[in-house]
Structure formats: C-alpha cells, structure tokens
Amino acid sequence: MFYRLLSIVRTQRSSPGWQSWSSTRSITSAAEAHSVTLPSQAQVVICGGGIMGTSVAYHLSKMGWKDIILLEQGRLAAGSSRFCAGIVSTARHLTIEQKMADYSNKLYYQLEQETGIQTGYIRTGSISLAQTQDRLISLKRINSRLNVIGIPSEIISPKKVAELHPLLNVHDLVGAMHVPEDAVVSSADVALALANAASQNGIQIYDRTTVLHVMVKKGQVTGVETDKGQIECQYFVNCAGQWAYELGLSNEEPVSIPVHACEHFYLLTRPLETPLQSNTPTIVDADGRIYIRNWQGGILSGGFEKNPKPIFTEGKNQLEIQNLQEDWDHFEPLLSSLLRRMPELETLEIMKLVNCPETFTPDMRCIMGESPIVQGYFVLAGMNSAGLSFGGGAGKYLAEWMVHGYPSENVWPLDLKRFGALQSSRTFLRHRVMEVMPLMYDLKVPRWDFQTGRQLRTSPLYDRLDAQGARWMEKHGFERPKYFVPPDKDLLPLEQSKTFYKPDWFDIVESEVKCCKEAVCVIDMSSFTKFEITSTGDQALGILQYLFSNDLDVPVGHIVHTGMLNEGGGYENDCSIARLNKRSFFMISPTDQQVHCWAWLKKYMPKDSNLLLEDVSWKYTALNLIGPRAVDVLSELSYAPMTPDHFPTLFCKEMSVGYANGIRVMSVTHTGEPGFMLYIPIEYALHVYNEVMSVGQKYGIRNAGYYALRSLRIEKFFAFWGQDLNTLTTPLECGGESRVKLDKGMDFIGRDALLQQKQNGVYKRLTMFILDDHDTDLDLWPWWGEPIYRNGQYVGKTTSSAYSYTLERHVCLGFVHNFSEDSGEEQVVTADFINRGEYEIDIAGNRFQAKAKLYPVPSLFTHKRRKDDSELSDLHGGK
C-alpha cells in the first residue's frame, strides 16, 4: 500500500505507461523470465535497468545502434531509481555537471510527449539558501556559470525567498539562488519511459536476468555470462549502480570501479492542512544539510548528515533495493533542521522515514568511460545522489563515446581513468565515502583537500619534508607539498584559512616564489607520471613519431615537449620526452595521467611490436631545483660544469650527484625559471636531498611547494593538461604550433585535423588575462571557472589562475571564443580579435577589468616588474 503512496514508482500494472510498455515484444514479463532464451549475440549488452542503463540504451538507439540487449537482475527501475527523491537540479559546481543536468531536465520535459508515459514532470524551480556570506559567495559563483551557459538563475533576497515559499523561516538567511527551471519528476517512471522508447527503437530488454561476469579475450570484451546463458558482444556497459564495484571485479580481467554505498534517509509527510501547490519550489538548505520538496501536498525532506552510515562493505546487498530499517535517532539532526526551516511542520503527521542505499565515489563526481584495461568495457555509475539530475546527460555522453569514440564535451573530470586500482580498496572506499557524503552539502572553498585515504602514496622524503613544515595536498593518491610553514608561524589560522578571499598562506608562498627567482628552491615533484619506452631495434622512434605530435628524432640527451593527440587534434596528454639513447625514451607526464596515458599508449601501440612500455613512476624521486643559484648547487655536488654552454636548455644527462650515480638531470623546471629536474633512483633520494640542502645553504636554499610552482607557471603563460588543456583543445588553439611537426611530412595521430584547422582558423584561443582594478587584499579572488567578457559579451571561462608576485597582479588563463551576436554561432578567433577587445573577469557577479595577452610578459624572464604599466602593454616573444 505504502509504495503506491510513495509515488516514486507507480504501481506498474495499473499505469497506462506500464500497459503500453508490457505490450511491446522486446520486453520479457516476470512470468516469462524463468523460461526465456536469450539471444546468443548482440553488439552491446547493458547491465542495469535503472535511470543510467535505460538512458544509455535510449541514446544509443537514437544514434542508430539497434543490436543492443539491456539486462536487469530484478525488475526495471527497482534499484536506487525507485527511491530517488525525484529532484532535477542544475545548481552544480562543475560546468560538465551543469550541462548534464540541463540536458536531463530538457529531456525529461519532452519524454512524456514522446513516449505517452506519465513521468510526473513538474517545473517547480529550486531555491538554494545561504545562511553565511561564504555560502552566498559560493552560490554567486555558481549563478555566474549557470547564466553564461543559458540556464536562467538569479541571486535573491531573503524577502524574495519568503514570497516564493511562504512556509520557510528566513530570519537567518543572507540570500539565496533561484533557478526557476529546475524540476521534480518520478524517477522510476522516467526510467520506464526511457526503456519504452528504447524498446520501440529495437532495443531488447530482459528483466530478472543476472550478469555473472564479462568474458574478455586479449584485453577485449567478447561476451557476458548470465544465469540464463552466454551472449557474445563487442561492448559491455556496467550501469549496475551499487553493484558496479563487484560486477567489475567479477570479470575474467577485473575492472576497478571505485564506488561504495551509504544509507540515505528522507521522510514523507501527509498533506498539509492547506496542501502545498504542485509547483512549490524545491529548497536546498545546504547549511542546514537538508533538501525539501513538495510531495502530494505534503513534504519530502532528506539530507546529508555529518555521520553517514556506509553499508555493504563486505559486498552483501539486495537483489532489488528494499527499504532499509528506519533510524530516527540518526535522522534527528536533519529533522531538527527541517523544523527550524519550516516551523509549521511541527504538528504534521509523518508517514514514513525512507532509508535506501545511495552510491558515492571517492571524489564526489560520477564515473563514466571505457575501462583502461578492457577495451569495449564501458561504465556509468557512482552518481553521488544525483543520478536523476545527471542521468539523461550522462547517458548521452557515454553513448557518444561508444558510437563516435569520444563525447561532445570534455568529460575528463568524470572519466573512470582518473582513478587507479589504489582507490578500490574496500577500506579506503568505506572511509572516504564517510567523508564524501557530508561534503555533498559542506561549503567547498578553493583548494580544499580530502582528509581520508591520505599518506597512501608518498615520496621517500615525506617524513623529512613533513618535519620541516610541509602542508600537503593529494593528487591521484600521491602526497604533494603545497607550501612550507616557517617555524615562527602560528599553524591554527593556516589550517582554518578556508576562504574565497586572500588566503593566509599568501605571504608564505610569496617568500617561496621570491627564493625561486633570487636564490634556489627545492620542490619534491615525485608524483609525476614516468614511463620508459624501449625497443630491441629501431622500432621505438618510428612508433612514437606516429603517437606524438612533435618530432622525437633528436640527438640523444635532448628533451622534446610534445602533445599526445587524438584524431580530432585534441590533447590526450601534454608531456616531456627525453631521448636516453637510440632505442630508449623517458616520458614525463602529469600525475593524474598515470592510468589514462598508459591505456592510450597500449591502445595505439602495435600489438606485435618489440616495444616495451614500463611505468617507472615508483622508481624515481623527482626534485625540482629552481632558481639562478641552482647551477651553483649542482656544479658543486657533481664536480661538472652546469652552465648553459655545457648543459643547454632542454638537455638530459645521467650524472653523479654527491655519492649517488645514475641521476637523470634535466635542464627544465616547468616554470620558465632557470634550474634542473633531478630524477633520482629512490634508494638515493634521501642522500641526494640531504646533500642538496647542505650545499645549498650558502646559496640561500629552501623548500617550496606546488602553490609557488603554480604562481610561476601561470605568470609565464604555461598551460597544464587537465586544467587548461584537454581532449578538445588543440595545439593551434593554445600557441603550441611550434611543438607540432606539421611541416615535416610525417604522419601522426591528429595531423589531418590540425591541417584542416590551420586552413580554416581556430574557434577559441588560450589567452592570459592580467587583472587591472582588482584589490588583492579586499576583493574576492579568481580561482578557476570565472566567466570572461569581451566588450560586455560572454566569450569564455578561465581555466586556471594565480597571483603573480612579480607582476603584483592576479593572472588568469582562459579560452576566448567569438560568438556571433546575431546567431550565437562560433566564428574564427584571430589575434586581432583578441587584441582589440576590452575584457572583464566575472568573480561571483563582480566584474573586474583585465588586459588580454597572447604571449607572456617579456620582463618576467629578466627582471622584476616596475611599478608603472609599461611592460604590460608589450606583445612579443612566444610561449
């Protein structure tokens, strides 16, 4: 009886949608399920009949793929889709998540008309409340991003909140964000409608059919084994929700999918005395940790408590998700918060406290994409309680990925390959999701760090650096120093310096940057991904020339900065490659490229070649010796001349440093400053570090961290992959023409696309912006993702930013587009277009004037900036 009241799944047999659904020949009924004979083969098998699986099936069928089977171990939409709160919200921090939610909203809006199945779609709008100024700043940042991608939203006053939702107590609010086109919907009915549409397009759907494991041969999906027989297939899609983790591990070649379930609670009430209108706005009170929506004239309200309850760590779970045990003691803080926000509910009768599992990921972002070790194995899972909001868009992007080889948007923040096997420990996942679930509503300020699962991967120097005041951040599980707290600094303010304004580490990083420019600093950069590529003959060079965009046929000992491009000319990786000898190359890539880069190289390397690819990331500690006195330190330690005449730029040589042999010394610092990278076999790391610090004392040496590195590289206009560059960014769009061998007559992946782009022109251009009228001490800081305006028109977003201690200004990098004022279509972006514009950067709704540059400021490479602005108008040189 109650599940009919729940309305999250209507009684399937009595629904008009279900009647039309069950009459289609492509669906097996429950009665037929035990005797059904599955097809022996298909192009694609999808596991999971919830929002994700049905969305992928729907979009694949729309793109022309018909030979598809969807398998569901229970009944369709009987997993977490059944208990979803039914809120479709576009108020997200990441642009890719905003776009997915916006697409989902529009899809669900027209789905009822397309399929004839009632989905309960009601455009209610949403109101996100702010009890603090920091929360309001966060909402203003989101609001700016929503507006520029065409999603209506506005910042409103507490008085306006009360007008839109009269039952709310607004006395403690400082403001709110209103998104009028957000909606509510019956999630299970959406899944049924998507499945119905897919079925009408020829997709075959079988419920009560369990996938036991995926069959793999030579790293390629070949089929699936079910409890009703085998199906041969080329592609498999894991949309199994909370079961995705175990299903991945059950394969013949296990696929790591780091998800873990927590209990999620919400209550349902009887209708109010004056029932709420169906279009009453949804409320998100993140500071109170709750959400509230209308439900049949009453209230549905849940939240994300500070002390979540992880479940199924041992892997035991239900075939279909049943309502778990009520726990009113656990829910009490959220109930108290609800009653503070809506005091009139005090006397309202509560029907039920719903408790159902929700699946979370280690970084609060969903997981999609192809497995790095099994080709044809795709994943869409781990929705972090936003499956309904993301389901339509995520299904579309994954379908594009399968059909076209790449999605239409940059989905790297969601790519399965951002994780490695190290994130799949059950203990790690259990502890991390206990942190992640409260973070769903915690205030996320720039550069916050996870606290669980730390010290997992560390440099041999970790304890030494920690004792010297290092403060740490984590990247791909690796601990990296942010900055070093001097002994005379009070630690408490630094640990509490979570702010959108000038941070407390400002002066510390300034002193580190100053030391890099005037003396010498050491930064432990051991987290870099490091590969060695070797062949028995001369095959290595020939194969790598095709895989990389720059010319690697250089003398032994030379370093080449190059991209690893896809067919569209976009960056799959941006790396440095040193030629160690005629047959061996040493490749340095960003930390989070370890899994992605390995998978990409393995995919494109000839299977029968004598090429050996080895991940040596763990073998070498990397020390970045930055500054004009680095040459003196290294000369003294090696008894070898290190001046540019003897050791030119972009040169690599194996040397002795102190007592240690076999140190790979490279004349590159990734900052534009003079110095050297030292790649040290780990057993020598502590010795070499101690020697460097000892000898360096007379030259003013000190430790530095990644915040100083970031400031140095951004002021030099150095773009980094994953921040500024991605798979949809080409070298021609970011000043990287000199690193592409277009004029040498050699073929490489992406060459045709770049030749076409060179002929047609580029439609976006990476540009450096120097903020003019920005007060570093008093104004909000730019961090990333701020809208860029040219002559008052939106033209793009910033990709990274930092304070330049040399220019004494904030510097932002970002892409400028040329949108036609009439049609909105993109047009060619020329240097003249960039240079003729007047620019502003929007920081949480406040616009600041900025000067645009296509090349770095020349004076940064020579001397400290003068107080006047004469250097800022120079435009010459190159990146």
mmCIF file of C-alpha atoms in Angstrom, residues 342-669:
data_model
loop_
_atom_site.group_PDB
_atom_site.id
_atom_site.type_symbol
_atom_site.label_atom_id
_atom_site.label_comp_id
_atom_site.label_asym_id
_atom_site.label_seq_id
_atom_site.Cartn_x
_atom_site.Cartn_y
_atom_site.Cartn_z
ATOM 1 C CA MET A 342 9.626 25.114 8.392
ATOM 2 C CA PRO A 343 8.224 25.510 11.933
ATOM 3 C CA GLU A 344 4.641 24.844 10.787
ATOM 4 C CA LEU A 345 5.536 21.196 10.219
ATOM 5 C CA GLU A 346 5.748 20.632 13.992
ATOM 6 C CA THR A 347 2.231 19.184 14.120
ATOM 7 C CA LEU A 348 2.261 17.494 10.726
ATOM 8 C CA GLU A 349 1.920 13.712 10.645
ATOM 9 C CA ILE A 350 4.947 11.895 9.271
ATOM 10 C CA MET A 351 4.043 8.875 7.159
ATOM 11 C CA LYS A 352 7.406 7.184 6.931
ATOM 12 C CA LEU A 353 11.137 7.540 7.159
ATOM 13 C CA VAL A 354 12.604 6.059 3.977
ATOM 14 C CA ASN A 355 16.086 4.553 4.173
ATOM 15 C CA CYS A 356 17.708 3.423 0.942
ATOM 16 C CA PRO A 357 21.269 2.945 -0.321
ATOM 17 C CA GLU A 358 22.950 5.659 -2.395
ATOM 18 C CA THR A 359 26.272 5.118 -4.137
ATOM 19 C CA PHE A 360 29.180 7.535 -3.773
ATOM 20 C CA THR A 361 32.626 7.881 -5.368
ATOM 21 C CA PRO A 362 35.962 8.939 -3.831
ATOM 22 C CA ASP A 363 35.821 12.490 -5.255
ATOM 23 C CA MET A 364 32.046 13.213 -5.373
ATOM 24 C CA ARG A 365 31.987 13.042 -9.174
ATOM 25 C CA CYS A 366 30.262 10.321 -11.157
ATOM 26 C CA ILE A 367 32.169 7.690 -13.115
ATOM 27 C CA MET A 368 31.868 7.202 -16.862
ATOM 28 C CA GLY A 369 34.019 5.986 -19.712
ATOM 29 C CA GLU A 370 35.908 2.998 -21.039
ATOM 30 C CA SER A 371 37.986 0.710 -18.848
ATOM 31 C CA PRO A 372 41.749 1.330 -19.147
ATOM 32 C CA ILE A 373 42.469 -2.404 -19.281
ATOM 33 C CA VAL A 374 39.498 -3.937 -21.166
ATOM 34 C CA GLN A 375 38.550 -2.395 -24.491
ATOM 35 C CA GLY A 376 34.807 -2.269 -25.094
ATOM 36 C CA TYR A 377 34.003 -2.284 -21.358
ATOM 37 C CA PHE A 378 32.181 0.963 -20.505
ATOM 38 C CA VAL A 379 30.989 2.215 -17.133
ATOM 39 C CA LEU A 380 28.319 4.666 -15.978
ATOM 40 C CA ALA A 381 27.888 4.561 -12.205
ATOM 41 C CA GLY A 382 28.523 6.315 -8.894
ATOM 42 C CA MET A 383 26.063 9.205 -9.114
ATOM 43 C CA ASN A 384 26.520 10.584 -5.578
ATOM 44 C CA SER A 385 22.770 11.008 -5.086
ATOM 45 C CA ALA A 386 22.424 12.988 -8.335
ATOM 46 C CA GLY A 387 21.524 10.154 -10.691
ATOM 47 C CA LEU A 388 18.249 11.691 -11.817
ATOM 48 C CA SER A 389 19.831 15.086 -12.491
ATOM 49 C CA PHE A 390 22.714 13.569 -14.453
ATOM 50 C CA GLY A 391 21.026 10.508 -15.970
ATOM 51 C CA GLY A 392 19.924 11.998 -19.283
ATOM 52 C CA GLY A 393 23.120 13.912 -19.996
ATOM 53 C CA ALA A 394 25.449 11.181 -18.741
ATOM 54 C CA GLY A 395 23.695 8.591 -20.894
ATOM 55 C CA LYS A 396 24.021 10.858 -23.910
ATOM 56 C CA TYR A 397 27.760 11.466 -23.400
ATOM 57 C CA LEU A 398 28.501 7.780 -22.851
ATOM 58 C CA ALA A 399 26.526 6.835 -25.966
ATOM 59 C CA GLU A 400 28.511 9.418 -27.966
ATOM 60 C CA TRP A 401 31.715 7.950 -26.553
ATOM 61 C CA MET A 402 30.767 4.471 -27.743
ATOM 62 C CA VAL A 403 29.444 5.477 -31.170
ATOM 63 C CA HIS A 404 31.916 8.211 -32.134
ATOM 64 C CA GLY A 405 34.926 7.307 -29.993
ATOM 65 C CA TYR A 406 34.664 10.489 -27.922
ATOM 66 C CA PRO A 407 31.893 12.545 -26.275
ATOM 67 C CA SER A 408 30.921 16.036 -27.450
ATOM 68 C CA GLU A 409 32.114 17.662 -24.187
ATOM 69 C CA ASN A 410 35.234 17.433 -22.071
ATOM 70 C CA VAL A 411 34.328 14.729 -19.544
ATOM 71 C CA TRP A 412 37.806 14.176 -18.075
ATOM 72 C CA PRO A 413 36.589 15.211 -14.577
ATOM 73 C CA LEU A 414 34.233 12.203 -14.759
ATOM 74 C CA ASP A 415 36.461 9.726 -16.617
ATOM 75 C CA LEU A 416 36.956 6.322 -14.980
ATOM 76 C CA LYS A 417 40.661 6.615 -15.855
ATOM 77 C CA ARG A 418 41.144 9.427 -13.332
ATOM 78 C CA PHE A 419 41.239 6.597 -10.769
ATOM 79 C CA GLY A 420 43.737 3.797 -10.368
ATOM 80 C CA ALA A 421 43.484 0.459 -8.597
ATOM 81 C CA LEU A 422 44.717 2.186 -5.432
ATOM 82 C CA GLN A 423 41.281 3.839 -4.991
ATOM 83 C CA SER A 424 39.487 0.481 -4.971
ATOM 84 C CA SER A 425 40.454 -0.793 -1.535
ATOM 85 C CA ARG A 426 37.257 -1.580 0.375
ATOM 86 C CA THR A 427 38.700 0.054 3.492
ATOM 87 C CA PHE A 428 39.650 3.172 1.556
ATOM 88 C CA LEU A 429 36.208 3.407 -0.043
ATOM 89 C CA ARG A 430 34.381 2.897 3.247
ATOM 90 C CA HIS A 431 36.376 5.628 4.975
ATOM 91 C CA ARG A 432 36.279 8.005 2.011
ATOM 92 C CA VAL A 433 32.504 7.852 1.485
ATOM 93 C CA MET A 434 32.038 8.645 5.180
ATOM 94 C CA GLU A 435 33.805 11.903 4.349
ATOM 95 C CA VAL A 436 32.227 12.394 0.921
ATOM 96 C CA MET A 437 28.587 12.192 1.959
ATOM 97 C CA PRO A 438 28.761 15.150 4.404
ATOM 98 C CA LEU A 439 30.806 17.057 1.821
ATOM 99 C CA MET A 440 27.822 16.982 -0.531
ATOM 100 C CA TYR A 441 26.459 19.954 1.421
ATOM 101 C CA ASP A 442 29.623 21.261 3.060
ATOM 102 C CA LEU A 443 30.878 24.597 1.818
ATOM 103 C CA LYS A 444 33.552 23.848 -0.787
ATOM 104 C CA VAL A 445 36.055 26.673 -0.924
ATOM 105 C CA PRO A 446 39.009 26.770 -3.342
ATOM 106 C CA ARG A 447 41.784 24.224 -2.850
ATOM 107 C CA TRP A 448 40.187 22.195 -0.087
ATOM 108 C CA ASP A 449 41.562 18.687 0.382
ATOM 109 C CA PHE A 450 40.122 15.329 1.361
ATOM 110 C CA GLN A 451 41.232 14.167 4.785
ATOM 111 C CA THR A 452 40.621 10.414 4.466
ATOM 112 C CA GLY A 453 42.708 7.960 2.478
ATOM 113 C CA ARG A 454 45.805 10.089 2.913
ATOM 114 C CA GLN A 455 49.510 9.139 3.023
ATOM 115 C CA LEU A 456 48.709 6.353 0.579
ATOM 116 C CA ARG A 457 51.458 7.195 -1.920
ATOM 117 C CA THR A 458 54.378 9.195 -0.605
ATOM 118 C CA SER A 459 57.837 10.239 -1.645
ATOM 119 C CA PRO A 460 60.796 8.788 0.312
ATOM 120 C CA LEU A 461 61.267 12.356 1.526
ATOM 121 C CA TYR A 462 57.803 12.665 3.063
ATOM 122 C CA ASP A 463 58.861 12.464 6.718
ATOM 123 C CA ARG A 464 61.783 14.853 6.198
ATOM 124 C CA LEU A 465 59.594 17.435 4.471
ATOM 125 C CA ASP A 466 56.764 16.996 6.954
ATOM 126 C CA ALA A 467 59.151 17.703 9.828
ATOM 127 C CA GLN A 468 60.172 20.914 8.058
ATOM 128 C CA GLY A 469 56.637 22.287 7.987
ATOM 129 C CA ALA A 470 55.229 20.884 4.750
ATOM 130 C CA ARG A 471 51.474 21.197 4.322
ATOM 131 C CA TRP A 472 50.126 18.551 1.996
ATOM 132 C CA MET A 473 47.604 18.074 -0.769
ATOM 133 C CA GLU A 474 46.778 14.874 -2.588
ATOM 134 C CA LYS A 475 46.785 14.123 -6.320
ATOM 135 C CA HIS A 476 45.945 10.651 -7.650
ATOM 136 C CA GLY A 477 46.624 9.327 -4.149
ATOM 137 C CA PHE A 478 50.095 10.940 -4.018
ATOM 138 C CA GLU A 479 51.016 13.426 -1.277
ATOM 139 C CA ARG A 480 52.447 16.678 -2.659
ATOM 140 C CA PRO A 481 53.661 19.711 -0.652
ATOM 141 C CA LYS A 482 51.526 22.859 -1.018
ATOM 142 C CA TYR A 483 53.897 25.145 0.886
ATOM 143 C CA PHE A 484 56.124 25.064 3.974
ATOM 144 C CA VAL A 485 55.096 26.773 7.212
ATOM 145 C CA PRO A 486 58.022 28.583 8.840
ATOM 146 C CA PRO A 487 58.747 27.644 12.470
ATOM 147 C CA ASP A 488 57.616 31.043 13.736
ATOM 148 C CA LYS A 489 54.158 30.853 12.102
ATOM 149 C CA ASP A 490 51.013 30.037 14.058
ATOM 150 C CA LEU A 491 49.534 26.914 12.424
ATOM 151 C CA LEU A 492 45.941 27.353 13.547
ATOM 152 C CA PRO A 493 44.994 30.239 11.245
ATOM 153 C CA LEU A 494 46.632 28.433 8.314
ATOM 154 C CA GLU A 495 44.588 25.306 8.880
ATOM 155 C CA GLN A 496 41.427 27.401 9.128
ATOM 156 C CA SER A 497 42.182 29.613 6.128
ATOM 157 C CA LYS A 498 39.281 28.345 4.050
ATOM 158 C CA THR A 499 38.215 31.430 2.175
ATOM 159 C CA PHE A 500 37.308 32.860 -1.216
ATOM 160 C CA TYR A 501 39.454 35.895 -0.400
ATOM 161 C CA LYS A 502 43.178 36.361 0.132
ATOM 162 C CA PRO A 503 44.380 33.204 1.905
ATOM 163 C CA ASP A 504 46.606 33.073 4.967
ATOM 164 C CA TRP A 505 49.335 31.252 3.045
ATOM 165 C CA PHE A 506 49.807 34.291 0.771
ATOM 166 C CA ASP A 507 52.990 35.556 2.469
ATOM 167 C CA ILE A 508 54.476 32.081 2.782
ATOM 168 C CA VAL A 509 54.096 31.369 -0.927
ATOM 169 C CA GLU A 510 55.436 34.836 -1.722
ATOM 170 C CA SER A 511 58.673 34.075 0.120
ATOM 171 C CA GLU A 512 58.984 30.748 -1.716
ATOM 172 C CA VAL A 513 58.444 32.419 -5.099
ATOM 173 C CA LYS A 514 60.977 35.113 -4.232
ATOM 174 C CA CYS A 515 63.529 32.443 -3.338
ATOM 175 C CA CYS A 516 62.889 30.663 -6.661
ATOM 176 C CA LYS A 517 63.642 33.905 -8.500
ATOM 177 C CA GLU A 518 66.581 35.156 -6.456
ATOM 178 C CA ALA A 519 68.304 32.102 -4.955
ATOM 179 C CA VAL A 520 67.324 28.430 -5.178
ATOM 180 C CA CYS A 521 64.395 26.274 -4.042
ATOM 181 C CA VAL A 522 63.667 22.553 -3.972
ATOM 182 C CA ILE A 523 60.220 21.164 -4.808
ATOM 183 C CA ASP A 524 59.539 17.448 -4.427
ATOM 184 C CA MET A 525 57.675 16.525 -7.635
ATOM 185 C CA SER A 526 57.908 12.753 -7.307
ATOM 186 C CA SER A 527 54.216 12.348 -8.128
ATOM 187 C CA PHE A 528 54.866 12.948 -11.849
ATOM 188 C CA THR A 529 53.925 10.010 -14.079
ATOM 189 C CA LYS A 530 57.109 8.493 -15.522
ATOM 190 C CA PHE A 531 57.250 5.928 -18.347
ATOM 191 C CA GLU A 532 60.182 4.337 -20.151
ATOM 192 C CA ILE A 533 59.619 3.261 -23.749
ATOM 193 C CA THR A 534 62.268 0.952 -25.205
ATOM 194 C CA SER A 535 62.656 -1.312 -28.228
ATOM 195 C CA THR A 536 65.114 -4.048 -29.181
ATOM 196 C CA GLY A 537 65.694 -2.410 -32.547
ATOM 197 C CA ASP A 538 64.849 0.969 -34.007
ATOM 198 C CA GLN A 539 61.069 0.481 -33.743
ATOM 199 C CA ALA A 540 60.601 2.830 -30.766
ATOM 200 C CA LEU A 541 61.300 6.021 -32.696
ATOM 201 C CA GLY A 542 59.098 5.120 -35.646
ATOM 202 C CA ILE A 543 56.130 4.185 -33.462
ATOM 203 C CA LEU A 544 56.483 7.198 -31.159
ATOM 204 C CA GLN A 545 56.713 9.570 -34.114
ATOM 205 C CA TYR A 546 53.202 8.459 -35.033
ATOM 206 C CA LEU A 547 51.870 8.627 -31.463
ATOM 207 C CA PHE A 548 53.262 12.096 -30.616
ATOM 208 C CA SER A 549 52.818 15.408 -32.399
ATOM 209 C CA ASN A 550 56.346 16.806 -32.076
ATOM 210 C CA ASP A 551 59.494 15.476 -33.743
ATOM 211 C CA LEU A 552 61.242 12.993 -31.455
ATOM 212 C CA ASP A 553 64.092 12.294 -33.891
ATOM 213 C CA VAL A 554 66.513 14.394 -31.854
ATOM 214 C CA PRO A 555 70.080 13.699 -30.683
ATOM 215 C CA VAL A 556 70.492 11.516 -27.616
ATOM 216 C CA GLY A 557 70.200 13.624 -24.470
ATOM 217 C CA HIS A 558 67.709 16.129 -25.865
ATOM 218 C CA ILE A 559 64.254 16.770 -24.386
ATOM 219 C CA VAL A 560 61.159 17.387 -26.505
ATOM 220 C CA HIS A 561 57.970 18.965 -25.222
ATOM 221 C CA THR A 562 55.117 17.343 -27.115
ATOM 222 C CA GLY A 563 51.444 16.556 -27.152
ATOM 223 C CA MET A 564 49.845 13.158 -27.486
ATOM 224 C CA LEU A 565 46.846 13.968 -29.677
ATOM 225 C CA ASN A 566 43.610 12.243 -30.626
ATOM 226 C CA GLU A 567 42.079 12.044 -34.088
ATOM 227 C CA GLY A 568 40.459 15.451 -33.596
ATOM 228 C CA GLY A 569 43.822 17.035 -32.788
ATOM 229 C CA GLY A 570 42.983 17.443 -29.082
ATOM 230 C CA TYR A 571 45.406 16.769 -26.259
ATOM 231 C CA GLU A 572 45.195 13.318 -24.723
ATOM 232 C CA ASN A 573 48.372 14.217 -22.870
ATOM 233 C CA ASP A 574 50.930 17.016 -22.715
ATOM 234 C CA CYS A 575 54.340 15.714 -21.754
ATOM 235 C CA SER A 576 58.132 15.935 -21.952
ATOM 236 C CA ILE A 577 60.154 13.147 -23.557
ATOM 237 C CA ALA A 578 63.913 12.731 -23.130
ATOM 238 C CA ARG A 579 65.835 10.550 -25.578
ATOM 239 C CA LEU A 580 68.058 8.397 -23.377
ATOM 240 C CA ASN A 581 69.683 6.503 -26.245
ATOM 241 C CA LYS A 582 68.880 5.424 -29.800
ATOM 242 C CA ARG A 583 66.280 2.918 -28.622
ATOM 243 C CA SER A 584 65.020 4.303 -25.316
ATOM 244 C CA PHE A 585 62.866 7.271 -24.294
ATOM 245 C CA PHE A 586 61.906 8.682 -20.873
ATOM 246 C CA MET A 587 58.438 10.224 -20.722
ATOM 247 C CA ILE A 588 57.263 12.672 -18.025
ATOM 248 C CA SER A 589 53.505 13.351 -17.721
ATOM 249 C CA PRO A 590 51.123 14.949 -15.211
ATOM 250 C CA THR A 591 50.388 12.986 -12.045
ATOM 251 C CA ASP A 592 46.786 12.153 -12.941
ATOM 252 C CA GLN A 593 47.814 10.825 -16.369
ATOM 253 C CA GLN A 594 49.186 7.574 -14.950
ATOM 254 C CA VAL A 595 46.200 5.400 -15.883
ATOM 255 C CA HIS A 596 44.886 7.407 -18.842
ATOM 256 C CA CYS A 597 48.243 7.725 -20.602
ATOM 257 C CA TRP A 598 49.141 4.071 -20.084
ATOM 258 C CA ALA A 599 45.790 2.964 -21.527
ATOM 259 C CA TRP A 600 46.095 5.301 -24.511
ATOM 260 C CA LEU A 601 49.625 4.143 -25.384
ATOM 261 C CA LYS A 602 48.667 0.480 -25.012
ATOM 262 C CA LYS A 603 45.646 1.024 -27.244
ATOM 263 C CA TYR A 604 47.644 2.530 -30.107
ATOM 264 C CA MET A 605 50.928 0.652 -29.872
ATOM 265 C CA PRO A 606 51.195 -2.207 -32.393
ATOM 266 C CA LYS A 607 50.365 -5.459 -30.614
ATOM 267 C CA ASP A 608 53.187 -7.400 -32.305
ATOM 268 C CA SER A 609 55.929 -4.797 -31.854
ATOM 269 C CA ASN A 610 59.079 -5.334 -29.808
ATOM 270 C CA LEU A 611 58.247 -2.203 -27.879
ATOM 271 C CA LEU A 612 58.461 -2.301 -24.085
ATOM 272 C CA LEU A 613 56.381 0.195 -22.117
ATOM 273 C CA GLU A 614 57.272 0.348 -18.417
ATOM 274 C CA ASP A 615 55.732 2.504 -15.693
ATOM 275 C CA VAL A 616 58.711 3.670 -13.635
ATOM 276 C CA SER A 617 56.851 6.313 -11.621
ATOM 277 C CA TRP A 618 57.690 4.491 -8.376
ATOM 278 C CA LYS A 619 61.371 4.048 -9.268
ATOM 279 C CA TYR A 620 62.352 7.697 -9.249
ATOM 280 C CA THR A 621 62.090 10.543 -6.788
ATOM 281 C CA ALA A 622 61.878 13.849 -8.663
ATOM 282 C CA LEU A 623 63.382 17.024 -7.229
ATOM 283 C CA ASN A 624 62.866 20.340 -8.983
ATOM 284 C CA LEU A 625 65.819 22.631 -8.295
ATOM 285 C CA ILE A 626 64.588 26.104 -9.266
ATOM 286 C CA GLY A 627 66.428 29.405 -9.277
ATOM 287 C CA PRO A 628 69.554 31.200 -10.525
ATOM 288 C CA ARG A 629 71.758 29.517 -7.897
ATOM 289 C CA ALA A 630 70.642 26.003 -8.849
ATOM 290 C CA VAL A 631 73.572 25.815 -11.246
ATOM 291 C CA ASP A 632 75.997 26.528 -8.378
ATOM 292 C CA VAL A 633 74.493 23.870 -6.130
ATOM 293 C CA LEU A 634 74.575 21.200 -8.815
ATOM 294 C CA SER A 635 78.038 22.129 -10.039
ATOM 295 C CA GLU A 636 79.418 21.767 -6.538
ATOM 296 C CA LEU A 637 77.709 18.417 -5.992
ATOM 297 C CA SER A 638 78.669 16.884 -9.324
ATOM 298 C CA TYR A 639 82.063 18.469 -9.976
ATOM 299 C CA ALA A 640 80.810 19.090 -13.501
ATOM 300 C CA PRO A 641 80.183 22.378 -15.298
ATOM 301 C CA MET A 642 76.438 23.082 -15.412
ATOM 302 C CA THR A 643 76.421 26.414 -17.232
ATOM 303 C CA PRO A 644 74.293 26.780 -20.379
ATOM 304 C CA ASP A 645 77.402 26.337 -22.556
ATOM 305 C CA HIS A 646 77.966 22.884 -21.105
ATOM 306 C CA PHE A 647 74.393 21.977 -20.193
ATOM 307 C CA PRO A 648 71.992 23.687 -22.619
ATOM 308 C CA THR A 649 68.255 24.134 -22.119
ATOM 309 C CA LEU A 650 66.096 21.025 -22.659
ATOM 310 C CA PHE A 651 69.020 18.680 -22.163
ATOM 311 C CA CYS A 652 69.150 15.415 -20.204
ATOM 312 C CA LYS A 653 72.248 13.712 -18.859
ATOM 313 C CA GLU A 654 72.875 10.891 -16.407
ATOM 314 C CA MET A 655 75.236 12.147 -13.709
ATOM 315 C CA SER A 656 76.585 11.597 -10.232
ATOM 316 C CA VAL A 657 75.220 13.889 -7.541
ATOM 317 C CA GLY A 658 77.053 13.546 -4.264
ATOM 318 C CA TYR A 659 77.812 9.848 -3.798
ATOM 319 C CA ALA A 660 74.844 8.727 -5.911
ATOM 320 C CA ASN A 661 75.214 7.551 -9.520
ATOM 321 C CA GLY A 662 72.619 7.323 -12.255
ATOM 322 C CA ILE A 663 70.791 10.584 -11.523
ATOM 323 C CA ARG A 664 68.896 11.802 -14.585
ATOM 324 C CA VAL A 665 69.433 15.565 -14.611
ATOM 325 C CA MET A 666 67.259 17.649 -16.946
ATOM 326 C CA SER A 667 67.585 21.358 -17.648
ATOM 327 C CA VAL A 668 63.892 22.110 -17.317
ATOM 328 C CA THR A 669 61.792 23.305 -14.360
#
